[in-house]
Coordinates of C-alpha atoms and ligand atoms in Angstrom, one line a residue:
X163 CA 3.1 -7.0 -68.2
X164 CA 5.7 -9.5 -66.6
X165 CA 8.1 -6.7 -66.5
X166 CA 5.3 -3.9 -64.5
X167 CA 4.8 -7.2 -62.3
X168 CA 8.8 -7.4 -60.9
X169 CA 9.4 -3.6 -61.0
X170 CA 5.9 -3.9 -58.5
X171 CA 7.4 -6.6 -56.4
X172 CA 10.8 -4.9 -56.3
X173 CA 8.9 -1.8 -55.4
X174 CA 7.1 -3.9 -53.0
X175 CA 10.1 -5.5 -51.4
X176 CA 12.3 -2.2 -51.1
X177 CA 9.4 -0.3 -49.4
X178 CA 8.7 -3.0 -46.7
X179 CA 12.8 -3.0 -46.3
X180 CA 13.2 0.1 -46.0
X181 CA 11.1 0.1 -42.7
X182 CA 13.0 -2.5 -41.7
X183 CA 13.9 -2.5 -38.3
X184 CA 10.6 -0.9 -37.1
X185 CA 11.4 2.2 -35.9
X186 CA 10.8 2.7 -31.6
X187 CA 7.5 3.6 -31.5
X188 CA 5.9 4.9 -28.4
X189 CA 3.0 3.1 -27.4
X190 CA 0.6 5.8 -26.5
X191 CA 0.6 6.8 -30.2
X192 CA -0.4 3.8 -32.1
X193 CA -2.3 1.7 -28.8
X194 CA -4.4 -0.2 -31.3
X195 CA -1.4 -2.5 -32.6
X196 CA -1.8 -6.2 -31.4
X197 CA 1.7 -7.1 -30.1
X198 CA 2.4 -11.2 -29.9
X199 CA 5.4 -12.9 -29.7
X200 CA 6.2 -16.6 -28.5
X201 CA 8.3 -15.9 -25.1
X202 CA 11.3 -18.5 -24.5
X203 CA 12.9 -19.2 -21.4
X204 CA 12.2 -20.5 -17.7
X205 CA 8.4 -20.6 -17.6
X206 CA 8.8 -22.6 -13.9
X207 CA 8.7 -20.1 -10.9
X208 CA 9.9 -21.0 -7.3
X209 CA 7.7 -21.7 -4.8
X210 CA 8.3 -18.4 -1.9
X211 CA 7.3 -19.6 1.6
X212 CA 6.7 -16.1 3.4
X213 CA 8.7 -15.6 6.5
X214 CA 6.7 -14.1 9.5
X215 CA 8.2 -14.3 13.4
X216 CA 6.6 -16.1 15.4
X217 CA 5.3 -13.5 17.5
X218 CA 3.2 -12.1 14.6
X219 CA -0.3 -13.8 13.4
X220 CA -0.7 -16.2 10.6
X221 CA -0.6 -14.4 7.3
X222 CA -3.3 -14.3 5.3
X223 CA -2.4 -16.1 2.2
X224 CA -4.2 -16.2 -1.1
X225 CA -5.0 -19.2 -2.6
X226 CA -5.5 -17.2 -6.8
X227 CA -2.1 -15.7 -6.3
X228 CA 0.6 -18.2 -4.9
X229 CA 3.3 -16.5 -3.9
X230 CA 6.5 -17.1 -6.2
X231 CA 10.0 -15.8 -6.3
X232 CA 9.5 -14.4 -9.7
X233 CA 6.0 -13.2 -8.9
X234 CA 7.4 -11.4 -6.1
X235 CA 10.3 -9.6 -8.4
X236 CA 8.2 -8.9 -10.7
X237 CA 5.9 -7.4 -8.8
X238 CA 8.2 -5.5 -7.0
X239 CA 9.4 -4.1 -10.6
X240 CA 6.3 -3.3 -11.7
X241 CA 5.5 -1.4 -7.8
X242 CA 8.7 1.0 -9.4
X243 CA 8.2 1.5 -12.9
X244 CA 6.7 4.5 -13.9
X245 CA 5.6 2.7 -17.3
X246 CA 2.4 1.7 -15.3
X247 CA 1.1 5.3 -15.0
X248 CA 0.4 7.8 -18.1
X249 CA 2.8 9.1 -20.4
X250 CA 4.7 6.5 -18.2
X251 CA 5.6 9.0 -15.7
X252 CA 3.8 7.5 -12.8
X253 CA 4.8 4.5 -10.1
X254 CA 3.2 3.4 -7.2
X255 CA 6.4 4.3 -5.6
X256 CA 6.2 7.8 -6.1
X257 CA 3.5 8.1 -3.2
X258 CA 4.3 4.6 -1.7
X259 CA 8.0 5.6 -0.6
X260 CA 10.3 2.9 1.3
X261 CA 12.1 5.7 3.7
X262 CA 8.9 7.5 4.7
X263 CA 7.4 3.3 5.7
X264 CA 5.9 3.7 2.4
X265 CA 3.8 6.9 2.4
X266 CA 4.6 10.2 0.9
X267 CA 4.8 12.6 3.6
X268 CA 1.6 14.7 2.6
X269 CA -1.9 15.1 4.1
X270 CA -3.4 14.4 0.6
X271 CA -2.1 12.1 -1.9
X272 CA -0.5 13.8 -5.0
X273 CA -1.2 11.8 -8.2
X274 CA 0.0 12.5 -11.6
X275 CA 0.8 16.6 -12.7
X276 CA 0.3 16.7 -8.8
X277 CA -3.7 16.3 -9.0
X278 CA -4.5 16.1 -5.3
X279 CA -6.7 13.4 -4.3
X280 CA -8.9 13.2 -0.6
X281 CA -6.8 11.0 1.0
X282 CA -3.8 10.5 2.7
X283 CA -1.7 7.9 1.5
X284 CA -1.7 4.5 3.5
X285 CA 1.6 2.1 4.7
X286 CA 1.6 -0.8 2.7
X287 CA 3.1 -3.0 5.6
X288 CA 1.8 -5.8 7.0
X289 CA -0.7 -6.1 4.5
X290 CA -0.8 -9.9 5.2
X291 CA -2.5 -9.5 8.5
X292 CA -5.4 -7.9 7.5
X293 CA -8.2 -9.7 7.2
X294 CA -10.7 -7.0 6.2
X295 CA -10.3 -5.2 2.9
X296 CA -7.9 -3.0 1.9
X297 CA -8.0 0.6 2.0
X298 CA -9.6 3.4 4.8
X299 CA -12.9 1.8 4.0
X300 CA -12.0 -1.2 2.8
X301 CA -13.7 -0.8 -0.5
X302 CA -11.3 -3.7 -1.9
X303 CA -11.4 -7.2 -0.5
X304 CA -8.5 -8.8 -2.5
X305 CA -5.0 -7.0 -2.5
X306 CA -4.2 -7.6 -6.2
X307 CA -8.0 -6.1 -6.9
X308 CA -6.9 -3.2 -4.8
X309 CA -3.3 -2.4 -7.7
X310 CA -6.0 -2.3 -10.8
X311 CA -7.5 1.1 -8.9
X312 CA -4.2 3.4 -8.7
X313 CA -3.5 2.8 -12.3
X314 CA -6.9 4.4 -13.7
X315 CA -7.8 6.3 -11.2
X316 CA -7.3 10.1 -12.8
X317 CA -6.0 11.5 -9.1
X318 CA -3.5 8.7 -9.3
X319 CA -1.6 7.3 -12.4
X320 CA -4.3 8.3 -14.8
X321 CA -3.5 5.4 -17.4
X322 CA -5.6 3.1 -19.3
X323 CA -5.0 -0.5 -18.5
X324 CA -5.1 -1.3 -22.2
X325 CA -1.9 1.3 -22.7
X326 CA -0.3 -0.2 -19.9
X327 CA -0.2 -3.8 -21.5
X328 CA 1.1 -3.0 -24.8
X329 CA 3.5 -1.2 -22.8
X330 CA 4.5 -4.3 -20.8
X331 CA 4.1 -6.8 -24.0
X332 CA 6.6 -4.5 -26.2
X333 CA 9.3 -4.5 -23.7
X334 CA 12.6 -6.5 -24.1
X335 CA 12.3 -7.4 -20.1
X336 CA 8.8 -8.3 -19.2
X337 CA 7.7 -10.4 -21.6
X338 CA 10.4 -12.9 -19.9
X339 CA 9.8 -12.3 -17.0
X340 CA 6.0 -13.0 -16.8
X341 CA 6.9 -16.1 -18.1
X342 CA 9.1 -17.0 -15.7
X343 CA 6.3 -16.0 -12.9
X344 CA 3.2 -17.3 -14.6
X345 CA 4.7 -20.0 -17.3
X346 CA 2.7 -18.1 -20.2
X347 CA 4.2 -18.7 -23.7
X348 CA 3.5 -15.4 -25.7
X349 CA 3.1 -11.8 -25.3
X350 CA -1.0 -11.7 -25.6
X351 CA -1.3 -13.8 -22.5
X352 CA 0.7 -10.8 -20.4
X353 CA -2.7 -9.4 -18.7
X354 CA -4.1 -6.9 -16.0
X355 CA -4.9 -9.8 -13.6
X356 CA -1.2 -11.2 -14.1
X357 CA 0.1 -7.4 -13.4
X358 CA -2.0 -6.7 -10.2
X359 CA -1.2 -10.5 -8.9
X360 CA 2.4 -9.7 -9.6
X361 CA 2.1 -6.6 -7.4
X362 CA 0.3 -8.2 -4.6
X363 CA 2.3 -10.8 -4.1
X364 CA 5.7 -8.4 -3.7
X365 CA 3.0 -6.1 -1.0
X366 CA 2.9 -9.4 0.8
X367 CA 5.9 -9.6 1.5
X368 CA 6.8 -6.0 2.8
X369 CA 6.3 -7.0 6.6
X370 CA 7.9 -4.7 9.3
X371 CA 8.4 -6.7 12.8
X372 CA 12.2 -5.4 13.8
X373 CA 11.2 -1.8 15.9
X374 CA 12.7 -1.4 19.3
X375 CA 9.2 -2.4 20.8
X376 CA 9.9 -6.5 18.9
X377 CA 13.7 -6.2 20.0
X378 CA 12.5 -5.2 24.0
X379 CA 9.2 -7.5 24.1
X380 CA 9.5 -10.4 21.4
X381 CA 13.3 -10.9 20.9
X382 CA 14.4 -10.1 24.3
X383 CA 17.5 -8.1 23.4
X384 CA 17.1 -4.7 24.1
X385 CA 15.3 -2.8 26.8
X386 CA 13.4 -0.1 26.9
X387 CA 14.1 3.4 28.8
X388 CA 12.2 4.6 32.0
X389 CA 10.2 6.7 29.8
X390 CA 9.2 4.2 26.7
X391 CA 8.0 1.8 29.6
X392 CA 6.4 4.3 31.5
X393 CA 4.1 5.0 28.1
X394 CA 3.9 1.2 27.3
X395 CA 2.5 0.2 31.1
X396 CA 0.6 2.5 32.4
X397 CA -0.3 4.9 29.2
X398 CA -0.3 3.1 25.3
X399 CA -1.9 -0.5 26.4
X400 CA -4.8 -1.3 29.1
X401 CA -4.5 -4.3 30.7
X402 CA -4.0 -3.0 34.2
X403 CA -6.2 -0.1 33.4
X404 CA -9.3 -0.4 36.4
X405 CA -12.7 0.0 34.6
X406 CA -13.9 3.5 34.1
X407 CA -10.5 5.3 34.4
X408 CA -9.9 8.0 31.9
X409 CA -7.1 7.0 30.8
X410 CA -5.2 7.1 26.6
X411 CA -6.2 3.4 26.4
X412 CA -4.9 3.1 22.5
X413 CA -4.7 -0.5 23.2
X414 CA -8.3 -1.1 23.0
X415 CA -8.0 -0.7 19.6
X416 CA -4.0 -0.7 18.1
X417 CA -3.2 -3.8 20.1
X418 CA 0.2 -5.6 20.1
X419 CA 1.6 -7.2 18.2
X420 CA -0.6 -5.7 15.1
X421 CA -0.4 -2.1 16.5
X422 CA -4.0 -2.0 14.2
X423 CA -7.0 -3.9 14.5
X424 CA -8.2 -3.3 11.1
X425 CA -11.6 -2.9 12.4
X426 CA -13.6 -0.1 11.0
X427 CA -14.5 2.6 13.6
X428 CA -15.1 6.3 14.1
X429 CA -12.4 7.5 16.5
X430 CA -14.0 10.5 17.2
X431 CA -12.5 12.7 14.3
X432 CA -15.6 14.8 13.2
X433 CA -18.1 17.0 15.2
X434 CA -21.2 16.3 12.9
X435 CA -24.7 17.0 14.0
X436 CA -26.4 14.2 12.2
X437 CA -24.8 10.5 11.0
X438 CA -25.4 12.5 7.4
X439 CA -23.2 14.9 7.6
X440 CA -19.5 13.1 7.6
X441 CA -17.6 14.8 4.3
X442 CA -15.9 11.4 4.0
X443 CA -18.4 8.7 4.9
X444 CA -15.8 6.2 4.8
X445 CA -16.8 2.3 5.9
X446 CA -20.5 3.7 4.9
X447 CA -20.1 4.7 1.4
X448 CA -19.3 1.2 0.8
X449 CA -21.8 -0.7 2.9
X450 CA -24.7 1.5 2.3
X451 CA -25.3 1.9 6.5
X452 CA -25.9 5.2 7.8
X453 CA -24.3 4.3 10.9
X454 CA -20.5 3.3 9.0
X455 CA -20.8 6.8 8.4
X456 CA -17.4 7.9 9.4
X457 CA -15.6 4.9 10.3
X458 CA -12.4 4.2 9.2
X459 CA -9.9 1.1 9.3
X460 CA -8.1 1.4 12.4
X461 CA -4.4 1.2 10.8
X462 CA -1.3 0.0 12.3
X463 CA 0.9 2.6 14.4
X464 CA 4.1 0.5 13.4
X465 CA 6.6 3.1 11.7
X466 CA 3.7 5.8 12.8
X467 CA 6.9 7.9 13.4
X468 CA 7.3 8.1 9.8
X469 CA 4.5 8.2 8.0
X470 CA 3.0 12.4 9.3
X471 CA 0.7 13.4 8.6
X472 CA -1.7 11.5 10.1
X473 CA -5.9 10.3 9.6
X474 CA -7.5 9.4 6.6
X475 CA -7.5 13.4 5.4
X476 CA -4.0 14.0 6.9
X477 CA -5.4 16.6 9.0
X478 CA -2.9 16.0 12.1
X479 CA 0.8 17.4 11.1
X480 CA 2.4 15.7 14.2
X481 CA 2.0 13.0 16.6
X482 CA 1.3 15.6 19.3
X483 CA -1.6 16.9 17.7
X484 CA -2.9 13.2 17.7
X485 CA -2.7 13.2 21.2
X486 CA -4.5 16.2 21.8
X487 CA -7.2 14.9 19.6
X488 CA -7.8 11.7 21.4
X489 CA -7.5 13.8 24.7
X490 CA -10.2 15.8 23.6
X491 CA -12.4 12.9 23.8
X492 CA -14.5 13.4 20.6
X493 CA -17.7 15.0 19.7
X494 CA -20.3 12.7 21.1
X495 CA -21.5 11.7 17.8
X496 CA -23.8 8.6 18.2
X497 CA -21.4 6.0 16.7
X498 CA -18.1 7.1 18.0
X499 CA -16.6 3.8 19.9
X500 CA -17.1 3.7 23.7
X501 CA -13.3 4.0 23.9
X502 CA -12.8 7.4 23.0
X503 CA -13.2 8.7 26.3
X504 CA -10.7 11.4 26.5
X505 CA -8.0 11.8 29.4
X506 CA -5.3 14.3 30.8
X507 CA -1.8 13.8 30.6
X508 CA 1.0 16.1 32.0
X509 CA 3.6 16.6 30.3
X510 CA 6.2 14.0 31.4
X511 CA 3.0 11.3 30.3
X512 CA 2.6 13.0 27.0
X513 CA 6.7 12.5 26.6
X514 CA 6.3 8.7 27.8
X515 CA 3.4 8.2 25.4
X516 CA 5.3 9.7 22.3
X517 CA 8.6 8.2 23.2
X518 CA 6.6 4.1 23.5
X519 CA 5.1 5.3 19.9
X520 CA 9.0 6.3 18.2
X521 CA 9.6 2.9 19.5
X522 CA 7.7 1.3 17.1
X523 CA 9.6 2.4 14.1
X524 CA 11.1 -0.2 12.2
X525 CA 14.7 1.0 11.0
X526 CA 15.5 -2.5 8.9
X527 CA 11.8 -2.0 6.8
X528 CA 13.5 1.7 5.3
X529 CA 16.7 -0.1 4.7
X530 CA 15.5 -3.6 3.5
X531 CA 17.0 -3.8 -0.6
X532 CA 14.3 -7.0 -0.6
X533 CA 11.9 -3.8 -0.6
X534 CA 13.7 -1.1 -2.9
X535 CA 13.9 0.2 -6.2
X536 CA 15.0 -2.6 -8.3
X537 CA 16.0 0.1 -10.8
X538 CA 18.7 2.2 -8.5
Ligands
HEC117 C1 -1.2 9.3 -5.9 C2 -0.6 8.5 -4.9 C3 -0.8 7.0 -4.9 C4 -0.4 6.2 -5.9 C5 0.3 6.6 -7.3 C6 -0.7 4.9 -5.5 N1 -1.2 4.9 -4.2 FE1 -1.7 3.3 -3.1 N2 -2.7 4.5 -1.8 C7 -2.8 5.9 -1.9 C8 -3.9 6.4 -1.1 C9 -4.3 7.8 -1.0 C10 -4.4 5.3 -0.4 C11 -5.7 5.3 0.5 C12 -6.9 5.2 -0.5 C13 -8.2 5.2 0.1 O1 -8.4 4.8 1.3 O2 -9.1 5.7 -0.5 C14 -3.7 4.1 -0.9 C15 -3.9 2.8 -0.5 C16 -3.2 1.7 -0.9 C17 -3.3 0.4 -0.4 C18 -4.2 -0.1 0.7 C19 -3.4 -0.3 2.0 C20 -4.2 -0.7 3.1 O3 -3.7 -1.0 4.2 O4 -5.4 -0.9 2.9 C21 -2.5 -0.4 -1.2 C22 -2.3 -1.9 -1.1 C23 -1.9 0.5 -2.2 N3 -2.3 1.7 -2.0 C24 -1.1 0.0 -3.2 C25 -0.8 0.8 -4.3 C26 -0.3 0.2 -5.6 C27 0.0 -1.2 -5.9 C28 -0.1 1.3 -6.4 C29 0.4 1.2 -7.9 C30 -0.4 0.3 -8.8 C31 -0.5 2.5 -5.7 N4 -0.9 2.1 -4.5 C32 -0.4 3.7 -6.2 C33 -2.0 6.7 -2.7 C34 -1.4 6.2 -3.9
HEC118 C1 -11.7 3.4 19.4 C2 -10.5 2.9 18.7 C3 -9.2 3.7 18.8 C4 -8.6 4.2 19.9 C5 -8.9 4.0 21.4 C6 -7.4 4.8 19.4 N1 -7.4 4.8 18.1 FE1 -6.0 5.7 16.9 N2 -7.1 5.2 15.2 C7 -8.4 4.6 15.2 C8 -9.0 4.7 14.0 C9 -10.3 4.1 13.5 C10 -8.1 5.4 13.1 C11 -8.3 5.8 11.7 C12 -9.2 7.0 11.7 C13 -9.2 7.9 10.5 O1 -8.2 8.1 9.8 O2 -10.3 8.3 10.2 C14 -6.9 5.7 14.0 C15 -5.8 6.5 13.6 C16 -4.8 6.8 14.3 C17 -3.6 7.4 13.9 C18 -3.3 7.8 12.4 C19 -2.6 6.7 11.7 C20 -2.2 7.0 10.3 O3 -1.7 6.2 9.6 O4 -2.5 8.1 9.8 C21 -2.7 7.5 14.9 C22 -1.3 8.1 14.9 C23 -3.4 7.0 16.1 N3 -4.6 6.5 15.7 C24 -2.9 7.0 17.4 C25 -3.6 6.6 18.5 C26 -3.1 6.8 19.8 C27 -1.8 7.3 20.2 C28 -4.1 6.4 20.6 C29 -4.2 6.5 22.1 C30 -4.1 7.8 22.6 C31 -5.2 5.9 19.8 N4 -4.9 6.1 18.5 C32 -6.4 5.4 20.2 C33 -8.9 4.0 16.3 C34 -8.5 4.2 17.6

């Protein structure tokens, strides 16, 4: 009996050794294995006091999610790693891309297997500024609320949250390093809300203020050429503009220094015959009101040079075609804003308004490594 007993523990003993060390196993096959581990090292992040020129407003800062040096680099790993989407072949980086100001140079986002989605994908600078939920509708209120929504959403990274953690608590780098941002102590405590707030607090910091337009008006060392002053005076803003002149008037509503009031408004996109009828109801689908339908979030035109095409669909190709929109003067649809009022421009104005709009491109955001692949 003794005897059947050792040759069972030996048996025992040589099995369980011989899977010694576990074999790599991917995730995605075996998702319902509880990972935990005690995490050593720094668990104290740095306090990051965000940087904004003085001609820029106040950001808006986020009392849940303190901004931290090792937040921030985390975050800005987890923005680039294609482990967050499925078969971890997605990032938020493949449509959010640094040279194009962080859009993907298509009408419609392309998501995973290049599943097209129905909108176009938005700049993610300057996110500290706005004050009114995130998004063309602003269906998200919080920016870290706003990262859990690519990561599921089947057009986008099409991944299951749950996937993503085991991911994140298996690897020989994070694990560390959301200590070191959040001071947790084991694996287990690695969550969605620690992800997204991760995220969020690397967005914060992407802020473009270094175009020509900052250098000429706000830091007084360049100037600008006959023609981008031409389109800045008398054309793009409308403070000498007399009262009832027909006139481009952008500044009513993409202001200095924001370039984008963040307000939601219909800009005169759609000819619909009732406030029904929008195919995108935009600002409405979220706040019920039949008169949102078809307002948008006015968005900044900082970089606007790089991030074609252009609207929440993409349906403008160029800048040009923009112009000939609002020149149009829209469809007299009962909520269009009072400042779409259409105007004609010859075609040394049109030149002056496009060249003042290429002056707001920020050449230092596309450059910046603080903003890159942490992975290249
Ligand atoms: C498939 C392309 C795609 C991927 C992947 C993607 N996004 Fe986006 N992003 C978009 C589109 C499209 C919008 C506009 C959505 C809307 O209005 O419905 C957007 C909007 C945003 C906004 C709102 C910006 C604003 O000014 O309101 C933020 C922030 C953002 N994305 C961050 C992320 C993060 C973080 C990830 C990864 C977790 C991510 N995105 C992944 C396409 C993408
Ligand atoms: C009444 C307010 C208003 C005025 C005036 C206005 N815009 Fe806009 N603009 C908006 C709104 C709202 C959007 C977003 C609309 C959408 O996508 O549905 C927008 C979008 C844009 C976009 C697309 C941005 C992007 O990221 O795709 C460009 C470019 C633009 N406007 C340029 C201009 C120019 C140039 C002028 C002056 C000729 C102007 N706008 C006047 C409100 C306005």
């Amino acid at each position: 009996m003794q005897r059947i007993l050792v040759v069972l523990a030996l048996a025992i003993l040589f099995f369980s050794a011989s899977c010694e060390p576990d074999p790599p196993i991917s995730c995605d096959t075996c998702p319902e294995e509880p990972v935990d581990r005690a995490i050593s090292g720094p668990s104290t992040p740095l306090d990051y006091s965000l940087e904004v020129p003085d001609y820029l407003p106040a950001p808006i800062l986020d009392e849940a999610n303190p901004l931290t040096v090792e937040g921030i680099e985390l975050g800005r790993r987890l923005f680039y790693d294609k482990i967050m989407g499925r078969d971890s072949a997605f990032a938020c980086a493949d449509c959010h891309q640094q040279d194009k100001a962080f859009t993907d140079g298509r009408a419609l986002a392309a998501g995973i297997d290049g599943r097209l989605g129905t909108r176009s994908t938005m700049s993610i600078v300057n996110l500290a500024f706005n004050p009114n939920g995130f998004h063309w509708d602003g269906a998200f209120g919080k920016l870290w609320e706003q990262a859990i929504h690519p990561v599921e959403n089947m057009l986008e990274m099409d991944e299951d949250w749950e996937n993503v953690l085991i991911r994140l608590r298996r690897s020989d780098d994070y694990p560390e390093r959301f200590r070191a941002a959040f001071g947790i102590s084991r694996t287990s405590e690695i969550t969605q809300e620690l992800a997204v707030k991760a995220i969020a607090q690397f967005e914060m910091t992407i802020i473009s203020a270094d175009s020509h337009f900052d250098r000429v008006v706000y830091q007084n060392s360049e100037f600008f050429t006959e023609e981008e002053q031409l389109g800045a005076d008398s054309l793009f803003f409308v403070e000498d503009v007399p009262v009832g002149t027909l006139h481009p008037g952008c500044g009513h509503c993409h202001n200095a220094p924001s370039f984008g009031d963040n307000r939601f408004k219909n800009n005169g996109l759609d000819a619909v015959s009732s406030l029904d009828d929008f195919s995108d109801k935009g600002l409405g689908e979220v706040s019920g009101s039949r008169f949102d339908n078809g307002k948008f979030r006015t968005p900044t035109l900082r970089n606007i040079a790089l991030t074609a095409p252009y609207m929440h669909d993409g349906r403008f190709a160029t800048l040009e075609e923009v112009l000939d929109h609002y020149a149009a003067g829209g469809h007299g649809v009962e909520n269009e804003d009072p400042n779409i009022t259409g105007f004609s421009l010859n075609d040394r104005q049109k030149a002056a308004l496009l060249a003042f709009l290429k002056s707001l491109t920020d050449e230092s955001l596309i450059e910046d490594s603080r903003f890159s692949s942490p992975f290249e």
